[in-house]
Amino acid sequence: MPVFALSGARPNGYPARLLRLPRREWADRTCAFKTNATKPPLWTSIAHSMLLSLVLFLALAAAALPRLAVAAAELPNASSTAERPEAAAPTEEAPSAEVSMEEVVVTADFYQSTLASLPGSISVLDPELVNTRGATHLQDLLNVAPNVNFSVGGSRARFVQIRGVGDLEQYVDPKHYPAVGILTDGISLSNIAAGAVLLDVEQVEVLRGPQGTRFGAGALAGVVNIKAQDPGFSPEFASWGSYASFDSWQAGGLASGPLTERLRGRVAVQQTSSDGWMENRFLGGRGTQNIDELAARGKLIWDMTNTLTAALTVLHLDADNGYDAFSLDNSRVTLSDQPGRDAQNTTAVGLDFTKALGEDHELKLNLSYAGGDETYAFDEDWLYQGACDDPRFDPQGACTPADQYTNTDHINRQRDQFSLDARWLGRLGAGRAVLGIFFHD
């Protein structure tokens, strides 16, 4: 059986290369490299290694000595410095610029902790990012956070998925415990997430991973917490407005400041309107996927005593949006004759009490209620009645009137949810402890 061997000879005038040799010739060439030399003792190898290391060390030292001598000569001499007092005077150094990093505080945990001290996977989106993106609703901001997706299922995104876990839709059956919790100032909007309007927001916190210990069964995949601005001790007034294509506009304003020595408040109102991006060619024109939302939030903070604080939050949303998003060719053109509707009228109230028990202990109580009416409707057949008889839609006569399915879905829902969260926070030695109760209905 032929094998391959590397040969340095030049048989028949060929250059040195990889030759195909018979097994016997390959064996002879291999044996030619064997010698009868005996293996040297172990102590001889060790001695050779030590001698080589010593030679290398002496060579490196000889190369470094001149540089050390030059460095020593450049050092200041103590005696010459004493003879010249002016040389000993310290020189003024340029002030170094200190880089300060702003602390990001997360409020969705048991304790208000800095983002750097928390071990979980958390994203905090600040108001600058909200303004830069022109975000008016939570759906305009969630795609910034990694591993977070959302599905619309209506005119606004209301179903959030974190790390691939979460609801995708809701047509008929109610979903009492969504996988991702949506909160604003301690008020749960999980079942009415279409009301998550970004009005006067301080920051949005996205907590990835199970949060059941803190928020119960409605946060098994994570939590999105919307923290609104608190009223300050100085008067503040602001207004804003914008206009864009498709007759889209927004206008709003806020007022904040102290009402008494211990009571301060903040009110913000915002109106959002748009004809939408869809065009209904059967009805002619736009407006079947429109946005018409009025949002208002009010906050009161009362410093009842030096150790007891109460906070009241009231949120109201009145949305009367269209829902006409189903297109046969996956474009922005629809042919429905009965466009849907996505309306919501929601009012939410939250009441918080915080009692300080010394420097290391604290009691917190949160009561919240959210309720309202929802209307969810859409055209199931995506077409107008008699489309199969219309040569503009079916010029080749491929379908018949019997092939056309006609139906419209219309669902009315009423939401009422109440939650109670009471807990004691304190320090036990070098650690922290939490003891409390959470109820949601």
Tab-separated table of C-alpha atoms in Angstrom:
chain	number	residue	atom	x	y	z
A	1	MET	CA	0.000	0.000	0.000
A	2	PRO	CA	1.639	3.281	-1.004
A	3	VAL	CA	2.163	6.062	1.569
A	4	PHE	CA	3.513	9.595	1.392
A	5	ALA	CA	6.819	10.880	2.806
A	6	LEU	CA	8.810	14.083	2.493
A	7	SER	CA	12.142	13.567	0.798
A	8	GLY	CA	15.007	15.982	0.248
A	9	ALA	CA	16.644	13.941	-2.515
A	10	ARG	CA	16.096	14.560	-6.190
A	11	PRO	CA	15.377	11.188	-7.838
A	12	ASN	CA	15.281	11.263	-11.623
A	13	GLY	CA	16.071	14.964	-11.634
A	14	TYR	CA	12.825	16.100	-9.961
A	15	PRO	CA	12.951	18.840	-7.299
A	16	ALA	CA	12.366	18.151	-3.609
A	17	ARG	CA	8.594	17.547	-3.096
A	18	LEU	CA	6.096	15.239	-1.557
A	19	LEU	CA	6.791	11.827	-3.131
A	20	ARG	CA	4.627	8.791	-3.348
A	21	LEU	CA	6.920	5.991	-2.164
A	22	PRO	CA	6.470	2.260	-1.632
A	23	ARG	CA	6.099	1.180	2.002
A	24	ARG	CA	9.528	-0.522	2.126
A	25	GLU	CA	11.418	2.544	0.829
A	26	TRP	CA	9.481	4.780	3.248
A	27	ALA	CA	10.492	2.528	6.164
A	28	ASP	CA	14.146	2.598	5.150
A	29	ARG	CA	14.203	6.387	4.957
A	30	THR	CA	12.473	6.688	8.318
A	31	CYS	CA	14.923	4.391	10.054
A	32	ALA	CA	17.818	6.403	8.684
A	33	PHE	CA	16.975	9.202	11.129
A	34	LYS	CA	17.343	6.952	14.186
A	35	THR	CA	20.545	7.126	16.217
A	36	ASN	CA	22.005	5.136	19.053
A	37	ALA	CA	22.454	8.203	21.264
A	38	THR	CA	21.408	7.697	24.909
A	39	LYS	CA	19.110	10.100	26.761
A	40	PRO	CA	21.036	12.600	28.952
A	41	PRO	CA	20.481	12.554	32.751
A	42	LEU	CA	17.804	14.862	34.239
A	43	TRP	CA	20.264	16.947	36.314
A	44	THR	CA	22.163	17.869	33.148
A	45	SER	CA	19.009	19.390	31.564
A	46	ILE	CA	18.250	21.327	34.756
A	47	ALA	CA	21.785	22.726	34.918
A	48	HIS	CA	21.664	23.834	31.295
A	49	SER	CA	18.335	25.631	31.904
A	50	MET	CA	19.637	27.447	35.000
A	51	LEU	CA	22.799	28.539	33.191
A	52	LEU	CA	20.787	29.899	30.259
A	53	SER	CA	18.475	31.822	32.636
A	54	LEU	CA	21.444	33.376	34.419
A	55	VAL	CA	22.990	34.534	31.150
A	56	LEU	CA	19.700	36.165	30.069
A	57	PHE	CA	19.313	37.937	33.437
A	58	LEU	CA	22.863	39.380	33.279
A	59	ALA	CA	22.289	40.597	29.734
A	60	LEU	CA	19.046	42.393	30.708
A	61	ALA	CA	20.686	43.959	33.770
A	62	ALA	CA	23.614	45.262	31.707
A	63	ALA	CA	21.196	46.855	29.252
A	64	ALA	CA	19.170	48.541	32.023
A	65	LEU	CA	22.064	50.012	34.052
A	66	PRO	CA	22.718	53.032	31.795
A	67	ARG	CA	19.055	54.049	31.875
A	68	LEU	CA	18.940	53.803	35.679
A	69	ALA	CA	22.034	56.008	35.928
A	70	VAL	CA	20.456	58.692	33.726
A	71	ALA	CA	17.231	58.627	35.767
A	72	ALA	CA	19.172	59.001	39.026
A	73	ALA	CA	21.072	61.992	37.675
A	74	GLU	CA	17.825	63.759	36.821
A	75	LEU	CA	16.460	63.460	40.397
A	76	PRO	CA	16.683	66.727	42.452
A	77	ASN	CA	19.552	66.910	44.905
A	78	ALA	CA	18.537	67.674	48.516
A	79	SER	CA	21.648	69.802	49.206
A	80	SER	CA	21.287	71.904	46.085
A	81	THR	CA	17.616	72.450	46.889
A	82	ALA	CA	18.523	73.759	50.337
A	83	GLU	CA	20.976	76.230	48.813
A	84	ARG	CA	18.217	77.505	46.471
A	85	PRO	CA	15.022	78.006	48.498
A	86	GLU	CA	13.093	79.202	45.496
A	87	ALA	CA	13.479	75.806	43.919
A	88	ALA	CA	11.660	74.178	46.808
A	89	ALA	CA	8.522	76.249	46.316
A	90	PRO	CA	5.700	74.039	45.075
A	91	THR	CA	4.495	74.728	41.601
A	92	GLU	CA	0.844	75.303	40.873
A	93	GLU	CA	-0.733	72.400	39.040
A	94	ALA	CA	-3.551	72.822	36.596
A	95	PRO	CA	-6.824	71.793	38.192
A	96	SER	CA	-7.921	68.383	36.997
A	97	ALA	CA	-11.387	68.155	35.513
A	98	GLU	CA	-13.519	65.865	37.643
A	99	VAL	CA	-15.950	63.727	35.691
A	100	SER	CA	-19.197	63.294	37.614
A	101	MET	CA	-21.737	60.694	36.579
A	102	GLU	CA	-25.403	61.232	37.279
A	103	GLU	CA	-26.948	58.585	39.487
A	104	VAL	CA	-29.917	56.789	37.938
A	105	VAL	CA	-32.464	55.757	40.585
A	106	VAL	CA	-34.844	52.866	39.915
A	107	THR	CA	-38.209	53.201	41.687
A	108	ALA	CA	-39.852	49.910	40.633
A	109	ASP	CA	-37.922	47.813	43.159
A	110	PHE	CA	-38.798	47.389	46.849
A	111	TYR	CA	-36.200	50.034	47.632
A	112	GLN	CA	-35.399	53.076	45.550
A	113	SER	CA	-31.923	51.985	44.516
A	114	THR	CA	-29.329	53.190	42.059
A	115	LEU	CA	-29.189	51.370	38.765
A	116	ALA	CA	-25.544	50.382	39.333
A	117	SER	CA	-26.379	48.621	42.621
A	118	LEU	CA	-29.150	46.382	41.248
A	119	PRO	CA	-28.215	42.913	39.975
A	120	GLY	CA	-31.070	42.507	37.490
A	121	SER	CA	-31.305	43.365	33.802
A	122	ILE	CA	-32.847	46.858	33.771
A	123	SER	CA	-33.133	49.670	31.230
A	124	VAL	CA	-33.944	53.230	32.296
A	125	LEU	CA	-35.181	55.595	29.562
A	126	ASP	CA	-34.943	59.280	30.495
A	127	PRO	CA	-37.156	62.207	29.383
A	128	GLU	CA	-34.479	63.448	26.984
A	129	LEU	CA	-34.870	60.251	24.992
A	130	VAL	CA	-38.659	60.648	25.091
A	131	ASN	CA	-38.416	64.170	23.675
A	132	THR	CA	-35.792	63.234	21.087
A	133	ARG	CA	-37.973	60.474	19.667
A	134	GLY	CA	-41.137	62.552	19.905
A	135	ALA	CA	-42.733	59.706	21.852
A	136	THR	CA	-46.364	60.202	22.832
A	137	HIS	CA	-47.171	56.617	23.784
A	138	LEU	CA	-45.281	53.712	25.308
A	139	GLN	CA	-45.121	52.013	21.903
A	140	ASP	CA	-42.899	54.831	20.612
A	141	LEU	CA	-40.222	54.035	23.194
A	142	LEU	CA	-40.183	50.286	23.870
A	143	ASN	CA	-38.135	49.368	20.794
A	144	VAL	CA	-35.151	51.143	22.377
A	145	ALA	CA	-34.898	48.602	25.208
A	146	PRO	CA	-33.173	45.308	24.275
A	147	ASN	CA	-35.122	42.026	24.367
A	148	VAL	CA	-38.447	43.893	24.430
A	149	ASN	CA	-41.119	43.611	21.740
A	150	PHE	CA	-44.738	44.665	21.507
A	151	SER	CA	-47.770	43.848	19.392
A	152	VAL	CA	-50.504	46.305	18.582
A	153	GLY	CA	-53.767	44.438	18.135
A	154	GLY	CA	-55.523	47.788	17.767
A	155	SER	CA	-54.704	51.440	17.257
A	156	ARG	CA	-52.118	51.389	20.077
A	157	ALA	CA	-49.661	48.795	21.376
A	158	ARG	CA	-51.082	47.060	24.416
A	159	PHE	CA	-49.294	43.690	24.496
A	160	VAL	CA	-45.631	43.607	25.525
A	161	GLN	CA	-43.216	40.683	25.312
A	162	ILE	CA	-39.951	40.509	27.237
A	163	ARG	CA	-37.395	37.887	26.230
A	164	GLY	CA	-40.014	36.300	24.013
A	165	VAL	CA	-42.589	35.843	26.796
A	166	GLY	CA	-45.846	37.784	26.717
A	167	ASP	CA	-49.300	38.066	25.185
A	168	LEU	CA	-49.749	38.780	21.496
A	169	GLU	CA	-53.446	39.579	21.183
A	170	GLN	CA	-56.835	39.533	22.834
A	171	TYR	CA	-59.967	39.227	20.776
A	172	VAL	CA	-62.709	37.697	22.908
A	173	ASP	CA	-61.402	35.891	25.979
A	174	PRO	CA	-60.189	38.046	28.890
A	175	LYS	CA	-56.603	37.771	30.113
A	176	HIS	CA	-56.562	38.506	33.798
A	177	TYR	CA	-52.822	38.081	34.384
A	178	PRO	CA	-50.654	39.404	31.543
A	179	ALA	CA	-47.081	38.151	31.479
A	180	VAL	CA	-45.678	41.700	31.470
A	181	GLY	CA	-46.903	44.271	33.978
A	182	ILE	CA	-47.480	47.905	32.952
A	183	LEU	CA	-47.524	50.462	35.777
A	184	THR	CA	-47.606	54.219	36.067
A	185	ASP	CA	-46.903	55.778	39.476
A	186	GLY	CA	-47.834	52.523	41.210
A	187	ILE	CA	-51.136	52.133	39.298
A	188	SER	CA	-51.471	48.925	37.301
A	189	LEU	CA	-52.459	49.382	33.646
A	190	SER	CA	-51.651	45.802	32.643
A	191	ASN	CA	-55.093	45.042	31.212
A	192	ILE	CA	-55.542	48.518	29.742
A	193	ALA	CA	-52.014	49.154	28.453
A	194	ALA	CA	-53.369	51.186	25.535
A	195	GLY	CA	-53.705	53.956	28.135
A	196	ALA	CA	-49.940	54.066	28.750
A	197	VAL	CA	-49.587	57.617	27.456
A	198	LEU	CA	-46.204	59.315	27.947
A	199	LEU	CA	-47.442	62.533	29.525
A	200	ASP	CA	-45.014	64.564	31.674
A	201	VAL	CA	-42.762	61.544	32.198
A	202	GLU	CA	-39.661	61.515	34.396
A	203	GLN	CA	-38.385	58.111	33.250
A	204	VAL	CA	-39.487	54.695	31.987
A	205	GLU	CA	-38.014	51.623	33.676
A	206	VAL	CA	-37.945	48.215	31.971
A	207	LEU	CA	-37.220	45.281	34.295
A	208	ARG	CA	-36.482	42.065	32.415
A	209	GLY	CA	-37.093	38.724	34.068
A	210	PRO	CA	-39.685	37.457	36.591
A	211	GLN	CA	-40.904	40.098	39.052
A	212	GLY	CA	-43.547	38.006	40.807
A	213	THR	CA	-42.178	38.668	44.291
A	214	ARG	CA	-42.768	42.379	43.845
A	215	PHE	CA	-45.798	42.542	41.526
A	216	GLY	CA	-47.520	39.173	41.793
A	217	ALA	CA	-48.692	36.883	38.990
A	218	GLY	CA	-49.023	39.703	36.466
A	219	ALA	CA	-45.277	40.200	36.016
A	220	LEU	CA	-43.822	36.757	35.305
A	221	ALA	CA	-41.829	38.008	32.302
A	222	GLY	CA	-41.022	41.516	33.521
A	223	VAL	CA	-42.358	44.975	34.288
A	224	VAL	CA	-42.534	48.314	32.503
A	225	ASN	CA	-42.806	51.127	35.072
A	226	ILE	CA	-43.673	54.673	33.990
A	227	LYS	CA	-42.586	57.280	36.526
A	228	ALA	CA	-44.222	60.705	36.072
A	229	GLN	CA	-42.735	63.985	37.242
A	230	ASP	CA	-43.398	64.973	40.860
A	231	PRO	CA	-44.508	68.499	41.789
A	232	GLY	CA	-41.667	70.717	42.912
A	233	PHE	CA	-41.262	73.514	45.446
A	234	SER	CA	-40.886	76.195	42.760
A	235	PRO	CA	-43.568	77.385	40.319
A	236	GLU	CA	-43.257	75.825	36.856
A	237	PHE	CA	-45.270	76.318	33.681
A	238	ALA	CA	-44.715	74.792	30.267
A	239	SER	CA	-46.518	74.206	26.983
A	240	TRP	CA	-45.665	72.297	23.833
A	241	GLY	CA	-47.040	71.532	20.415
A	242	SER	CA	-46.154	69.835	17.139
A	243	TYR	CA	-47.515	69.209	13.677
A	244	ALA	CA	-46.635	66.494	11.155
A	245	SER	CA	-47.870	64.835	7.999
A	246	PHE	CA	-51.237	63.054	7.787
A	247	ASP	CA	-52.708	65.986	9.715
A	248	SER	CA	-50.982	64.803	12.906
A	249	TRP	CA	-50.712	67.295	15.732
A	250	GLN	CA	-50.221	67.423	19.460
A	251	ALA	CA	-50.676	70.153	22.041
A	252	GLY	CA	-50.258	70.152	25.796
A	253	GLY	CA	-49.300	72.070	28.877
A	254	LEU	CA	-48.493	71.734	32.554
A	255	ALA	CA	-48.467	73.753	35.752
A	256	SER	CA	-46.617	72.815	38.920
A	257	GLY	CA	-45.653	74.401	42.228
A	258	PRO	CA	-46.417	74.774	45.927
A	259	LEU	CA	-50.009	75.316	47.041
A	260	THR	CA	-49.236	75.745	50.741
A	261	GLU	CA	-46.151	75.351	52.890
A	262	ARG	CA	-46.622	71.568	53.033
A	263	LEU	CA	-48.759	70.893	49.946
A	264	ARG	CA	-47.619	71.008	46.330
A	265	GLY	CA	-49.310	69.942	43.105
A	266	ARG	CA	-48.782	69.309	39.394
A	267	VAL	CA	-51.277	69.119	36.507
A	268	ALA	CA	-50.563	68.138	32.893
A	269	VAL	CA	-52.943	67.877	29.909
A	270	GLN	CA	-52.246	66.668	26.378
A	271	GLN	CA	-54.292	66.231	23.192
A	272	THR	CA	-53.067	63.989	20.344
A	273	SER	CA	-54.762	63.778	16.955
A	274	SER	CA	-53.938	62.203	13.581
A	275	ASP	CA	-55.700	60.941	10.450
A	276	GLY	CA	-53.451	57.879	10.466
A	277	TRP	CA	-51.319	56.339	7.730
A	278	MET	CA	-53.956	54.057	6.211
A	279	GLU	CA	-56.038	54.969	3.165
A	280	ASN	CA	-59.446	53.367	2.674
A	281	ARG	CA	-60.016	53.422	-1.067
A	282	PHE	CA	-63.541	52.027	-0.844
A	283	LEU	CA	-64.759	54.782	1.468
A	284	GLY	CA	-62.424	57.309	-0.104
A	285	GLY	CA	-59.802	59.049	1.991
A	286	ARG	CA	-58.122	58.666	5.358
A	287	GLY	CA	-59.374	58.792	8.916
A	288	THR	CA	-60.417	55.165	9.391
A	289	GLN	CA	-57.175	54.513	11.370
A	290	ASN	CA	-57.222	57.864	13.141
A	291	ILE	CA	-55.891	58.844	16.570
A	292	ASP	CA	-57.968	61.045	18.891
A	293	GLU	CA	-56.719	60.990	22.482
A	294	LEU	CA	-57.079	63.319	25.439
A	295	ALA	CA	-54.884	62.558	28.461
A	296	ALA	CA	-54.682	64.341	31.818
A	297	ARG	CA	-52.726	63.688	35.002
A	298	GLY	CA	-52.837	65.399	38.371
A	299	LYS	CA	-50.535	64.934	41.367
A	300	LEU	CA	-50.645	66.168	44.940
A	301	ILE	CA	-47.930	65.589	47.537
A	302	TRP	CA	-48.715	66.480	51.145
A	303	ASP	CA	-45.985	66.526	53.771
A	304	MET	CA	-48.316	65.848	56.672
A	305	THR	CA	-45.509	65.737	59.246
A	306	ASN	CA	-41.749	65.564	59.112
A	307	THR	CA	-41.966	61.770	58.902
A	308	LEU	CA	-45.293	61.174	57.125
A	309	THR	CA	-45.969	61.951	53.446
A	310	ALA	CA	-49.080	61.310	51.351
A	311	ALA	CA	-49.257	61.390	47.544
A	312	LEU	CA	-52.377	61.351	45.369
A	313	THR	CA	-52.255	60.610	41.618
A	314	VAL	CA	-55.231	60.860	39.241
A	315	LEU	CA	-54.960	59.783	35.601
A	316	HIS	CA	-57.636	60.074	32.928
A	317	LEU	CA	-57.589	58.974	29.292
A	318	ASP	CA	-60.312	59.451	26.698
A	319	ALA	CA	-59.345	57.751	23.415
A	320	ASP	CA	-61.621	57.367	20.408
A	321	ASN	CA	-59.353	55.852	17.766
A	322	GLY	CA	-60.117	54.082	14.533
A	323	TYR	CA	-59.000	50.557	13.681
A	324	ASP	CA	-58.669	49.788	9.979
A	325	ALA	CA	-55.312	48.079	9.599
A	326	PHE	CA	-56.046	44.888	7.624
A	327	SER	CA	-54.842	45.095	4.026
A	328	LEU	CA	-55.001	42.322	1.426
A	329	ASP	CA	-51.584	43.125	-0.070
A	330	ASN	CA	-49.920	44.144	3.228
A	331	SER	CA	-49.824	47.786	2.188
A	332	ARG	CA	-51.278	50.979	3.617
A	333	VAL	CA	-54.406	50.665	1.473
A	334	THR	CA	-57.581	49.005	2.801
A	335	LEU	CA	-60.905	48.079	1.188
A	336	SER	CA	-63.117	47.560	4.232
A	337	ASP	CA	-66.666	48.841	4.231
A	338	GLN	CA	-67.109	48.768	8.010
A	339	PRO	CA	-63.875	50.024	9.627
A	340	GLY	CA	-63.269	49.127	13.242
A	341	ARG	CA	-62.958	51.216	16.368
A	342	ASP	CA	-60.541	51.166	19.292
A	343	ALA	CA	-61.942	53.368	22.047
A	344	GLN	CA	-61.092	53.584	25.721
A	345	ASN	CA	-62.319	55.754	28.574
A	346	THR	CA	-60.193	55.102	31.632
A	347	THR	CA	-59.805	56.747	35.025
A	348	ALA	CA	-57.136	55.641	37.510
A	349	VAL	CA	-56.419	56.784	41.066
A	350	GLY	CA	-53.413	56.027	43.252
A	351	LEU	CA	-52.833	56.898	46.907
A	352	ASP	CA	-49.466	56.473	48.617
A	353	PHE	CA	-48.433	56.873	52.262
A	354	THR	CA	-44.831	56.825	53.435
A	355	LYS	CA	-43.924	56.814	57.140
A	356	ALA	CA	-40.303	57.056	58.275
A	357	LEU	CA	-39.461	55.096	61.435
A	358	GLY	CA	-36.068	56.447	62.310
A	359	GLU	CA	-33.178	56.392	59.887
A	360	ASP	CA	-33.248	52.695	58.970
A	361	HIS	CA	-36.945	51.748	58.909
A	362	GLU	CA	-39.896	52.799	56.764
A	363	LEU	CA	-43.551	51.895	56.228
A	364	LYS	CA	-45.196	52.188	52.798
A	365	LEU	CA	-48.833	51.785	51.764
A	366	ASN	CA	-50.102	51.981	48.184
A	367	LEU	CA	-53.775	51.831	47.183
A	368	SER	CA	-54.736	52.038	43.515
A	369	TYR	CA	-57.803	51.653	41.326
A	370	ALA	CA	-58.136	51.663	37.544
A	371	GLY	CA	-61.318	51.177	35.591
A	372	GLY	CA	-63.098	52.143	32.441
A	373	ASP	CA	-64.881	51.043	29.291
A	374	GLU	CA	-63.339	49.699	26.109
A	375	THR	CA	-64.712	49.213	22.613
A	376	TYR	CA	-62.857	46.934	20.221
A	377	ALA	CA	-64.206	46.402	16.688
A	378	PHE	CA	-62.798	45.497	13.268
A	379	ASP	CA	-63.887	44.335	9.834
A	380	GLU	CA	-63.207	40.588	9.726
A	381	ASP	CA	-63.574	40.109	5.963
A	382	TRP	CA	-61.216	43.040	5.115
A	383	LEU	CA	-63.408	43.849	2.084
A	384	TYR	CA	-66.563	45.651	1.088
A	385	GLN	CA	-69.815	43.918	0.277
A	386	GLY	CA	-69.950	42.968	-3.421
A	387	ALA	CA	-66.197	43.128	-4.011
A	388	CYS	CA	-66.297	39.936	-6.079
A	389	ASP	CA	-68.790	41.545	-8.481
A	390	ASP	CA	-66.625	44.646	-8.892
A	391	PRO	CA	-64.308	44.436	-11.927
A	392	ARG	CA	-62.001	46.980	-10.304
A	393	PHE	CA	-61.222	44.474	-7.556
A	394	ASP	CA	-61.505	41.232	-9.539
A	395	PRO	CA	-60.970	42.067	-13.242
A	396	GLN	CA	-60.526	38.416	-14.245
A	397	GLY	CA	-63.572	37.124	-12.375
A	398	ALA	CA	-61.598	34.697	-10.250
A	399	CYS	CA	-63.964	34.843	-7.241
A	400	THR	CA	-67.720	34.531	-6.916
A	401	PRO	CA	-70.084	36.172	-4.408
A	402	ALA	CA	-70.345	32.827	-2.627
A	403	ASP	CA	-66.604	32.909	-1.940
A	404	GLN	CA	-66.748	36.170	-0.024
A	405	TYR	CA	-66.878	35.909	3.752
A	406	THR	CA	-68.611	38.857	5.408
A	407	ASN	CA	-68.539	39.663	9.098
A	408	THR	CA	-67.732	42.422	11.569
A	409	ASP	CA	-66.519	41.883	15.143
A	410	HIS	CA	-67.596	44.267	17.902
A	411	ILE	CA	-66.551	43.699	21.538
A	412	ASN	CA	-67.326	45.884	24.569
A	413	ARG	CA	-65.350	45.412	27.775
A	414	GLN	CA	-65.502	46.950	31.226
A	415	ARG	CA	-62.343	46.948	33.337
A	416	ASP	CA	-62.149	47.386	37.104
A	417	GLN	CA	-59.028	46.484	39.031
A	418	PHE	CA	-57.893	47.262	42.544
A	419	SER	CA	-54.543	46.657	44.218
A	420	LEU	CA	-53.081	47.071	47.705
A	421	ASP	CA	-49.388	47.005	48.533
A	422	ALA	CA	-48.243	47.393	52.176
A	423	ARG	CA	-44.687	46.759	53.266
A	424	TRP	CA	-42.105	47.455	55.950
A	425	LEU	CA	-38.569	48.264	54.846
A	426	GLY	CA	-35.647	48.201	57.202
A	427	ARG	CA	-32.092	47.192	57.941
A	428	LEU	CA	-31.083	44.116	59.884
A	429	GLY	CA	-27.402	44.381	60.637
A	430	ALA	CA	-25.487	44.818	57.403
A	431	GLY	CA	-28.396	43.698	55.235
A	432	ARG	CA	-31.839	44.971	54.262
A	433	ALA	CA	-35.192	43.313	54.835
A	434	VAL	CA	-38.716	43.622	53.427
A	435	LEU	CA	-41.940	42.351	54.956
A	436	GLY	CA	-45.282	43.076	53.321
A	437	ILE	CA	-48.451	42.004	51.585
A	438	PHE	CA	-49.671	42.477	48.000
A	439	PHE	CA	-53.269	42.098	46.826
A	440	HIS	CA	-54.641	42.525	43.306
A	441	ASP	CA	-58.165	41.993	42.080
